[in-house]
mmCIF file of C-alpha atoms in Angstrom:
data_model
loop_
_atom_site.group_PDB
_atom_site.id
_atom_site.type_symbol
_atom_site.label_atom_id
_atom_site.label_comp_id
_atom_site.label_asym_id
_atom_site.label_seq_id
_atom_site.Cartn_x
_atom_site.Cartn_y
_atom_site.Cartn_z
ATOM 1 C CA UNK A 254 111.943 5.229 15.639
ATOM 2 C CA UNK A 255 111.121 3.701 12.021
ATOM 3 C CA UNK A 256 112.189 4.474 9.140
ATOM 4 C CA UNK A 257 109.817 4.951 5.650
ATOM 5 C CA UNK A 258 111.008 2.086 3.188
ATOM 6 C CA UNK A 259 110.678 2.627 -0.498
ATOM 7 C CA UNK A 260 108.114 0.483 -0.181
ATOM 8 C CA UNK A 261 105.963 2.052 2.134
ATOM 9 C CA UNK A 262 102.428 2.973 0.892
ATOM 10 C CA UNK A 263 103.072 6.429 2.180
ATOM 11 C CA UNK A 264 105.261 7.012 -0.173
ATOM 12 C CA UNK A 265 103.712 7.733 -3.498
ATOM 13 C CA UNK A 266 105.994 5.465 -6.807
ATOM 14 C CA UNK A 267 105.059 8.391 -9.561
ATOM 15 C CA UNK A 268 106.419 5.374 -11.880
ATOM 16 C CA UNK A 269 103.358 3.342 -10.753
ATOM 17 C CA UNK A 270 100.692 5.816 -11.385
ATOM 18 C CA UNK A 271 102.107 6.451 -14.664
ATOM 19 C CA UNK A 272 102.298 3.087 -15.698
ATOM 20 C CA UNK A 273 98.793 2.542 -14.014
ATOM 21 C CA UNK A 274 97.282 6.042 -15.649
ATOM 22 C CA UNK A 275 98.858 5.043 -19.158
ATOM 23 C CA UNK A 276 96.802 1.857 -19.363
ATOM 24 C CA UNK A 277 93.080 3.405 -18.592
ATOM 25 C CA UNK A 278 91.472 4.590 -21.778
ATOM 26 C CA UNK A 279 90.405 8.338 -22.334
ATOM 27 C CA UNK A 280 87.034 7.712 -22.442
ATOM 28 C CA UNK A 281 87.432 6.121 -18.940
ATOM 29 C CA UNK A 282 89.117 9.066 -17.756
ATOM 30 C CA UNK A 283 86.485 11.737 -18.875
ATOM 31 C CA UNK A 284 83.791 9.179 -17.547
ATOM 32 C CA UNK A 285 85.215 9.379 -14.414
ATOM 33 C CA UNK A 286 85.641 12.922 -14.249
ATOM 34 C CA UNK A 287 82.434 13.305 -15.071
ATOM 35 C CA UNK A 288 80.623 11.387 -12.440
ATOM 36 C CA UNK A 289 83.053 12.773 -9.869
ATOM 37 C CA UNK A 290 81.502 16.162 -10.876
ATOM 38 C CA UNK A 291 77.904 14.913 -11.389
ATOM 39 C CA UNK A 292 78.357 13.532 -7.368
ATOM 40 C CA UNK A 293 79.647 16.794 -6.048
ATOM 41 C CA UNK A 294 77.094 18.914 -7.669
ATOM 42 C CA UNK A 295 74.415 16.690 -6.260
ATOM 43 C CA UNK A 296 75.787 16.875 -2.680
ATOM 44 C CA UNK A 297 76.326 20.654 -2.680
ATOM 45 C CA UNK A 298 72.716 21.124 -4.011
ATOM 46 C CA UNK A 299 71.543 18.991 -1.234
ATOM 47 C CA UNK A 300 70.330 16.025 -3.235
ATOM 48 C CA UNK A 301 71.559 13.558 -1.070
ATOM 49 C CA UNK A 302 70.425 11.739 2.522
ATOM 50 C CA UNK A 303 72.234 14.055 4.104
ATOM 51 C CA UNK A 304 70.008 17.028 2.390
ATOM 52 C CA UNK A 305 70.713 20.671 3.532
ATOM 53 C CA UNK A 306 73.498 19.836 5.398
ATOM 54 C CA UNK A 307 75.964 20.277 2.595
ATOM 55 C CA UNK A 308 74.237 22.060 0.401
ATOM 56 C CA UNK A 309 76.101 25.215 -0.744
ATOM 57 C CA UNK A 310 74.513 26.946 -4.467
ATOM 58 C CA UNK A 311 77.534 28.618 -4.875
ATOM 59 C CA UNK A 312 80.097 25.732 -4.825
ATOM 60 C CA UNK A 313 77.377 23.928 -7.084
ATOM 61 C CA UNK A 314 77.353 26.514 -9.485
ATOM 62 C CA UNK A 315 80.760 25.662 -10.416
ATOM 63 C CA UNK A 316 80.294 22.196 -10.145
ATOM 64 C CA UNK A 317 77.632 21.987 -13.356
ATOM 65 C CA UNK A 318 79.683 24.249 -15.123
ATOM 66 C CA UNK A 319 82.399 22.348 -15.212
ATOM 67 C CA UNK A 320 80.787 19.331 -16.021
ATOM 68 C CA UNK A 321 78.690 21.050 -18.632
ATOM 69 C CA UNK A 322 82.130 22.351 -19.929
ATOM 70 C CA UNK A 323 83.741 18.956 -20.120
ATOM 71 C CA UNK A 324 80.793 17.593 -21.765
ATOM 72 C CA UNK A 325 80.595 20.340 -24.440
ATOM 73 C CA UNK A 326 84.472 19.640 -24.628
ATOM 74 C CA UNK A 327 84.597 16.031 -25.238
ATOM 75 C CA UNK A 328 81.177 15.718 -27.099
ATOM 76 C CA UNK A 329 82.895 14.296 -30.201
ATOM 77 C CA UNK A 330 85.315 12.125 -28.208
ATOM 78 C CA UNK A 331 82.996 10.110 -26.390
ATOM 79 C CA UNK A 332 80.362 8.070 -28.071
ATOM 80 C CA UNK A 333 76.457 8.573 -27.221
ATOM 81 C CA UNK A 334 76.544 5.399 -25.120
ATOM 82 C CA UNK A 335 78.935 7.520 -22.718
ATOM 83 C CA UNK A 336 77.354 10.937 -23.458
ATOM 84 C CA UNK A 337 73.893 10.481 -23.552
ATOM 85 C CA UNK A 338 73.705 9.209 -19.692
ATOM 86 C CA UNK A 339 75.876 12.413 -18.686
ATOM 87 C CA UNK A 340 73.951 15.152 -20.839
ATOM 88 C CA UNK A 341 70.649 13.386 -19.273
ATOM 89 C CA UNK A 342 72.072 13.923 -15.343
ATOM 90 C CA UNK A 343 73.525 17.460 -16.420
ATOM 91 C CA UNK A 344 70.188 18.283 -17.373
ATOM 92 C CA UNK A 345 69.093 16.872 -14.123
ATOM 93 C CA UNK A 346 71.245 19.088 -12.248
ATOM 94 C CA UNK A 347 70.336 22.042 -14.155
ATOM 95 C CA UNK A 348 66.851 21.582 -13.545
ATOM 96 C CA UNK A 349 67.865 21.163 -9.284
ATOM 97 C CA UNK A 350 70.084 23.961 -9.374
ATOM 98 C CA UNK A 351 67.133 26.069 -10.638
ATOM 99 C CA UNK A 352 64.334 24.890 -8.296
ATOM 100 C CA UNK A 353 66.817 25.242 -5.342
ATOM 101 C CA UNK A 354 67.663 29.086 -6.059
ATOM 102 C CA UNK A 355 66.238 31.242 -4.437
ATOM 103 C CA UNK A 356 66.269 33.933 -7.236
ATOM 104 C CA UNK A 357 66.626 31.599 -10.223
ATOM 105 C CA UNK A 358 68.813 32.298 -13.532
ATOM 106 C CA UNK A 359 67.016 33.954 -16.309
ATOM 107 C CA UNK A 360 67.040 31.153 -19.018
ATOM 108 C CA UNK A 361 70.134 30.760 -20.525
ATOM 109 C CA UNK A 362 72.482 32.312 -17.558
ATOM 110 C CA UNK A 363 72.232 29.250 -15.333
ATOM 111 C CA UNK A 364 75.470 26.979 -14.773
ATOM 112 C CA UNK A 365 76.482 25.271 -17.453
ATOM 113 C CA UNK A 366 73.785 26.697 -19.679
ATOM 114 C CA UNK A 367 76.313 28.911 -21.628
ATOM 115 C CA UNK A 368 77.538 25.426 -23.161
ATOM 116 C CA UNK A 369 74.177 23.499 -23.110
ATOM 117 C CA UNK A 370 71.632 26.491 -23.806
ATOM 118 C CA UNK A 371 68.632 27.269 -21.817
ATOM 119 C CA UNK A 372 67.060 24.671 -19.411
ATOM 120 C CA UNK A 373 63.858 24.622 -18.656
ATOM 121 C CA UNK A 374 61.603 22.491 -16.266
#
């Protein structure tokens, strides 16, 4: 039987990640949200290689508005080198989320679109 040392990387040093977390920039941190978001929307409206097989609107939905939430959030924190890229591939993924309803949004009701406005194609 063996024991778990201190050192083990199963167990987690919340001193570490602090340390770690305290030395990445905001802007970083948002970024990285916000890609993380971007990705997941695009797989659960079926946007990747793997196409239907994870698609899933709903679980989408929430996806873009989140991101388009965070974006609207952090607009004057991040600088339009950061922002511009991320509005562009929100607008993408609007514009996806539309086309693969079914029964699209009336303009303006779409995810995300209470923060961004009305997307059209």
């Amino acid at each position: 039987m063996s024991e778990t040392s201190p050192q083990s990387p199963q167990t987690t040093d919340f001193d570490t990640m602090t340390r770690d977390i305290a030395e990445v920039p905001a802007v970083e941190v948002i970024v990285t949200v916000a890609v993380n978001l971007m990705s997941a929307a695009a797989v659960k409206l079926g946007l990747t290689e793997e196409g239907d097989e994870h698609k899933d609107l709903d679980e989408a939905r929430k996806l873009v508005h989140a991101l388009a939430g965070l974006l609207d959030a952090s607009t004057t924190e991040v600088s339009s080198f950061h922002a511009a890229p991320l509005r562009d591939g929100l607008k993408s993924l609007q514009l996806a989320f539309r086309e693969a309803s079914l029964v699209p949004d009336e303009p303006g009701q779409g995810p995300g679109e209470k923060y961004t406005g009305p997307v059209y194609g």
